[in-house]
Amino acid sequence: MSTSEKPTETAATIEQPKLSSGATGFFDDLEALKLSQEEMGIQGANEILTRIPVRKPQKHEYFRVRPGDENSFTAVLYEDRETREHYFVAPKMLPLLRAVTDVSVATLVPFITKQKMVGIFPLKVASDATAQSGWQTTAMTAAHLAKTQWIRIQADMALSGYRIFAAEGQLGDPKWPEKPFNELLDLAFKDHVISSQDHPIFNKILGRI
């Protein structure tokens, strides 16, 4: 091969993303790096719900509550103070549990955060054993408002209740899962239903284990 001949190219030149003028770092122009859902291979993907937490929305989470009487259910719950997990108490177990520990009456409603996390909000209500509190009334108010707007709550000890903040931006309508409420409850209380005296939580309360 003569010195005037050039080597044959064996690989195509890899084109690098073009940075906008003034950009010095690879991630300075994120628009140039964006991929469509089709390019990422997630177009049309639907999340499969496998677990739903039972808890109040956290103080940094804007959330909505699903409206409709069919999307609420009042029940008796037991809260494990060590794990902070809630257990649904079957009606036949209520007298036995009330005789040995504290339980609470709560209205269960589904909520969804701006990050599309679905949960069950246990709104405690007054009963024969407990009086109405500021925590209960403000949580109920927040849940009612969240049926039509994005809301955030933050505990205030001086207020003895929750401060309620409405989102200032237009966050759009929530995209609820297609599952009906009873199926959401199935996922939320999977393995968390106290329905017999053989349940590990009941045995734990009695000191059997």
Tab-separated table of C-alpha atoms in Angstrom:
chain	number	residue	atom	x	y	z
A	1	MET	CA	0.000	0.000	0.000
A	2	SER	CA	1.392	3.373	-1.014
A	3	THR	CA	1.829	6.133	1.495
A	4	SER	CA	-0.899	8.136	-0.312
A	5	GLU	CA	-3.543	5.456	0.322
A	6	LYS	CA	-5.817	5.712	3.385
A	7	PRO	CA	-6.770	2.684	5.540
A	8	THR	CA	-10.260	1.298	4.893
A	9	GLU	CA	-12.793	2.327	7.617
A	10	THR	CA	-14.212	-0.785	9.322
A	11	ALA	CA	-16.743	0.819	11.692
A	12	ALA	CA	-19.241	3.622	11.346
A	13	THR	CA	-18.566	6.762	13.277
A	14	ILE	CA	-20.717	6.936	16.424
A	15	GLU	CA	-22.594	10.206	16.453
A	16	GLN	CA	-22.535	11.923	19.832
A	17	PRO	CA	-25.466	14.038	21.049
A	18	LYS	CA	-25.014	17.627	19.980
A	19	LEU	CA	-24.710	19.976	22.922
A	20	SER	CA	-26.355	23.367	22.795
A	21	SER	CA	-24.155	26.432	22.566
A	22	GLY	CA	-22.513	27.228	25.876
A	23	ALA	CA	-22.991	23.697	27.246
A	24	THR	CA	-19.850	22.152	28.691
A	25	GLY	CA	-21.084	18.967	30.397
A	26	PHE	CA	-22.714	15.893	28.901
A	27	PHE	CA	-25.939	16.436	30.881
A	28	ASP	CA	-26.175	20.212	30.417
A	29	ASP	CA	-28.734	19.802	27.601
A	30	LEU	CA	-31.184	17.143	28.795
A	31	GLU	CA	-33.586	17.799	25.919
A	32	ALA	CA	-30.992	16.414	23.497
A	33	LEU	CA	-30.777	13.204	25.534
A	34	LYS	CA	-34.496	12.497	25.939
A	35	LEU	CA	-35.958	9.281	24.486
A	36	SER	CA	-39.556	8.621	23.617
A	37	GLN	CA	-41.495	5.840	25.390
A	38	GLU	CA	-41.309	3.812	22.186
A	39	GLU	CA	-37.512	4.179	22.050
A	40	MET	CA	-37.233	3.086	25.682
A	41	GLY	CA	-39.508	0.096	25.054
A	42	ILE	CA	-42.132	1.057	27.635
A	43	GLN	CA	-44.861	2.367	25.372
A	44	GLY	CA	-48.240	1.125	26.527
A	45	ALA	CA	-46.849	-0.467	29.711
A	46	ASN	CA	-49.308	-0.703	32.615
A	47	GLU	CA	-48.225	-1.100	36.220
A	48	ILE	CA	-49.439	-4.255	37.952
A	49	LEU	CA	-50.334	-3.485	41.556
A	50	THR	CA	-48.945	-6.080	43.950
A	51	ARG	CA	-48.922	-4.157	47.234
A	52	ILE	CA	-50.825	-1.188	48.613
A	53	PRO	CA	-49.710	0.463	51.873
A	54	VAL	CA	-52.206	1.373	54.589
A	55	ARG	CA	-51.059	4.722	55.955
A	56	LYS	CA	-51.715	8.438	55.875
A	57	PRO	CA	-50.054	10.431	53.077
A	58	GLN	CA	-46.624	11.718	54.065
A	59	LYS	CA	-46.056	15.418	54.664
A	60	HIS	CA	-44.240	15.945	51.345
A	61	GLU	CA	-46.835	14.101	49.229
A	62	TYR	CA	-49.583	15.871	47.324
A	63	PHE	CA	-52.480	13.448	47.028
A	64	ARG	CA	-56.030	12.947	45.821
A	65	VAL	CA	-58.804	10.821	47.336
A	66	ARG	CA	-61.085	8.777	45.104
A	67	PRO	CA	-64.612	10.181	45.393
A	68	GLY	CA	-67.814	8.167	45.737
A	69	ASP	CA	-69.532	6.332	48.589
A	70	GLU	CA	-68.498	3.036	46.977
A	71	ASN	CA	-64.863	3.993	47.657
A	72	SER	CA	-65.041	4.123	51.446
A	73	PHE	CA	-65.545	1.530	54.157
A	74	THR	CA	-65.597	1.919	57.938
A	75	ALA	CA	-63.939	-0.896	59.847
A	76	VAL	CA	-62.038	-1.749	63.008
A	77	LEU	CA	-58.245	-1.864	62.782
A	78	TYR	CA	-55.429	-2.958	65.020
A	79	GLU	CA	-52.110	-1.120	64.660
A	80	ASP	CA	-48.910	-2.936	65.586
A	81	ARG	CA	-46.925	-0.240	67.404
A	82	GLU	CA	-43.611	-1.938	66.641
A	83	THR	CA	-44.014	-2.265	62.874
A	84	ARG	CA	-46.612	0.533	62.360
A	85	GLU	CA	-48.626	-1.908	60.249
A	86	HIS	CA	-52.430	-1.979	60.255
A	87	TYR	CA	-54.491	-5.145	60.538
A	88	PHE	CA	-58.144	-5.527	59.592
A	89	VAL	CA	-60.154	-7.004	62.458
A	90	ALA	CA	-62.845	-9.472	61.405
A	91	PRO	CA	-66.181	-8.835	63.192
A	92	LYS	CA	-66.086	-12.142	65.094
A	93	MET	CA	-62.665	-11.250	66.569
A	94	LEU	CA	-63.622	-7.765	67.735
A	95	PRO	CA	-64.880	-8.703	71.247
A	96	LEU	CA	-61.785	-10.801	71.918
A	97	LEU	CA	-59.366	-8.114	70.755
A	98	ARG	CA	-61.130	-5.294	72.566
A	99	ALA	CA	-60.861	-7.301	75.788
A	100	VAL	CA	-57.047	-7.470	75.604
A	101	THR	CA	-55.790	-4.482	73.558
A	102	ASP	CA	-56.645	-1.173	71.928
A	103	VAL	CA	-58.281	-1.076	68.516
A	104	SER	CA	-59.512	1.854	66.450
A	105	VAL	CA	-62.453	2.572	64.176
A	106	ALA	CA	-61.381	4.011	60.820
A	107	THR	CA	-62.939	4.914	57.501
A	108	LEU	CA	-60.756	3.493	54.734
A	109	VAL	CA	-60.436	5.527	51.534
A	110	PRO	CA	-58.077	5.066	48.564
A	111	PHE	CA	-55.619	7.849	47.790
A	112	ILE	CA	-53.055	8.437	45.067
A	113	THR	CA	-49.977	10.671	45.155
A	114	LYS	CA	-48.592	12.887	42.429
A	115	GLN	CA	-45.968	10.145	41.920
A	116	LYS	CA	-48.842	7.690	41.181
A	117	MET	CA	-48.403	5.703	44.399
A	118	VAL	CA	-51.738	4.207	45.505
A	119	GLY	CA	-52.511	3.735	49.178
A	120	ILE	CA	-55.335	3.295	51.682
A	121	PHE	CA	-55.823	6.235	54.061
A	122	PRO	CA	-57.203	5.062	57.456
A	123	LEU	CA	-59.244	8.009	58.739
A	124	LYS	CA	-59.826	7.405	62.432
A	125	VAL	CA	-63.278	8.273	63.740
A	126	ALA	CA	-64.651	8.722	67.227
A	127	SER	CA	-66.127	5.681	68.953
A	128	ASP	CA	-67.626	4.804	72.326
A	129	ALA	CA	-64.072	4.418	73.654
A	130	THR	CA	-62.453	7.481	72.043
A	131	ALA	CA	-63.536	11.108	71.728
A	132	GLN	CA	-63.288	13.198	68.574
A	133	SER	CA	-59.914	14.938	68.237
A	134	GLY	CA	-58.394	17.695	66.141
A	135	TRP	CA	-56.267	15.107	64.359
A	136	GLN	CA	-59.377	13.232	63.240
A	137	THR	CA	-61.377	16.277	62.132
A	138	THR	CA	-58.505	17.848	60.171
A	139	ALA	CA	-57.653	14.527	58.484
A	140	MET	CA	-61.301	14.127	57.481
A	141	THR	CA	-61.364	17.679	56.134
A	142	ALA	CA	-58.205	17.071	54.114
A	143	ALA	CA	-59.601	13.837	52.662
A	144	HIS	CA	-62.816	15.623	51.657
A	145	LEU	CA	-60.897	18.438	49.950
A	146	ALA	CA	-58.628	15.917	48.206
A	147	LYS	CA	-61.604	14.520	46.306
A	148	THR	CA	-61.501	17.585	44.046
A	149	GLN	CA	-57.990	19.037	44.399
A	150	TRP	CA	-54.385	18.084	45.144
A	151	ILE	CA	-53.718	18.395	48.885
A	152	ARG	CA	-50.755	18.010	51.233
A	153	ILE	CA	-50.995	17.606	55.023
A	154	GLN	CA	-48.462	18.330	57.726
A	155	ALA	CA	-48.764	17.559	61.424
A	156	ASP	CA	-48.783	20.555	63.768
A	157	MET	CA	-48.454	19.690	67.449
A	158	ALA	CA	-49.444	23.200	68.554
A	159	LEU	CA	-52.610	22.937	66.470
A	160	SER	CA	-53.265	19.362	67.650
A	161	GLY	CA	-54.115	18.547	64.068
A	162	TYR	CA	-52.958	18.653	60.476
A	163	ARG	CA	-52.243	21.800	58.501
A	164	ILE	CA	-53.688	21.515	54.992
A	165	PHE	CA	-51.962	22.903	51.896
A	166	ALA	CA	-53.418	23.029	48.387
A	167	ALA	CA	-51.124	22.678	45.373
A	168	GLU	CA	-50.621	25.984	43.569
A	169	GLY	CA	-49.954	24.424	40.154
A	170	GLN	CA	-52.280	22.627	37.755
A	171	LEU	CA	-51.272	19.004	38.408
A	172	GLY	CA	-53.979	17.456	36.254
A	173	ASP	CA	-56.449	14.712	37.112
A	174	PRO	CA	-55.225	11.571	38.876
A	175	LYS	CA	-55.073	8.330	36.915
A	176	TRP	CA	-56.711	5.758	39.151
A	177	PRO	CA	-56.131	2.014	38.773
A	178	GLU	CA	-58.960	0.122	37.113
A	179	LYS	CA	-59.363	-2.209	40.091
A	180	PRO	CA	-62.534	-1.740	42.190
A	181	PHE	CA	-62.237	-0.764	45.836
A	182	ASN	CA	-62.695	-4.280	47.215
A	183	GLU	CA	-59.725	-5.518	45.168
A	184	LEU	CA	-57.601	-2.637	46.447
A	185	LEU	CA	-58.500	-3.694	49.993
A	186	ASP	CA	-57.504	-7.284	49.159
A	187	LEU	CA	-54.026	-6.038	48.221
A	188	ALA	CA	-53.794	-3.646	51.162
A	189	PHE	CA	-54.693	-6.225	53.809
A	190	LYS	CA	-53.153	-9.304	52.219
A	191	ASP	CA	-51.976	-11.440	55.193
A	192	HIS	CA	-53.164	-8.618	57.477
A	193	VAL	CA	-56.641	-9.809	58.462
A	194	ILE	CA	-57.131	-11.006	62.043
A	195	SER	CA	-59.913	-13.529	61.562
A	196	SER	CA	-59.133	-16.261	64.116
A	197	GLN	CA	-57.509	-16.847	67.494
A	198	ASP	CA	-54.641	-18.609	65.711
A	199	HIS	CA	-53.481	-15.395	64.048
A	200	PRO	CA	-49.845	-14.540	64.927
A	201	ILE	CA	-50.789	-11.009	66.018
A	202	PHE	CA	-53.410	-12.299	68.471
A	203	ASN	CA	-50.900	-14.812	69.838
A	204	LYS	CA	-48.327	-12.030	70.145
A	205	ILE	CA	-50.731	-9.840	72.101
A	206	LEU	CA	-51.458	-12.680	74.532
A	207	GLY	CA	-47.756	-13.464	74.923
A	208	ARG	CA	-48.004	-16.901	73.365
A	209	ILE	CA	-45.128	-16.222	70.981
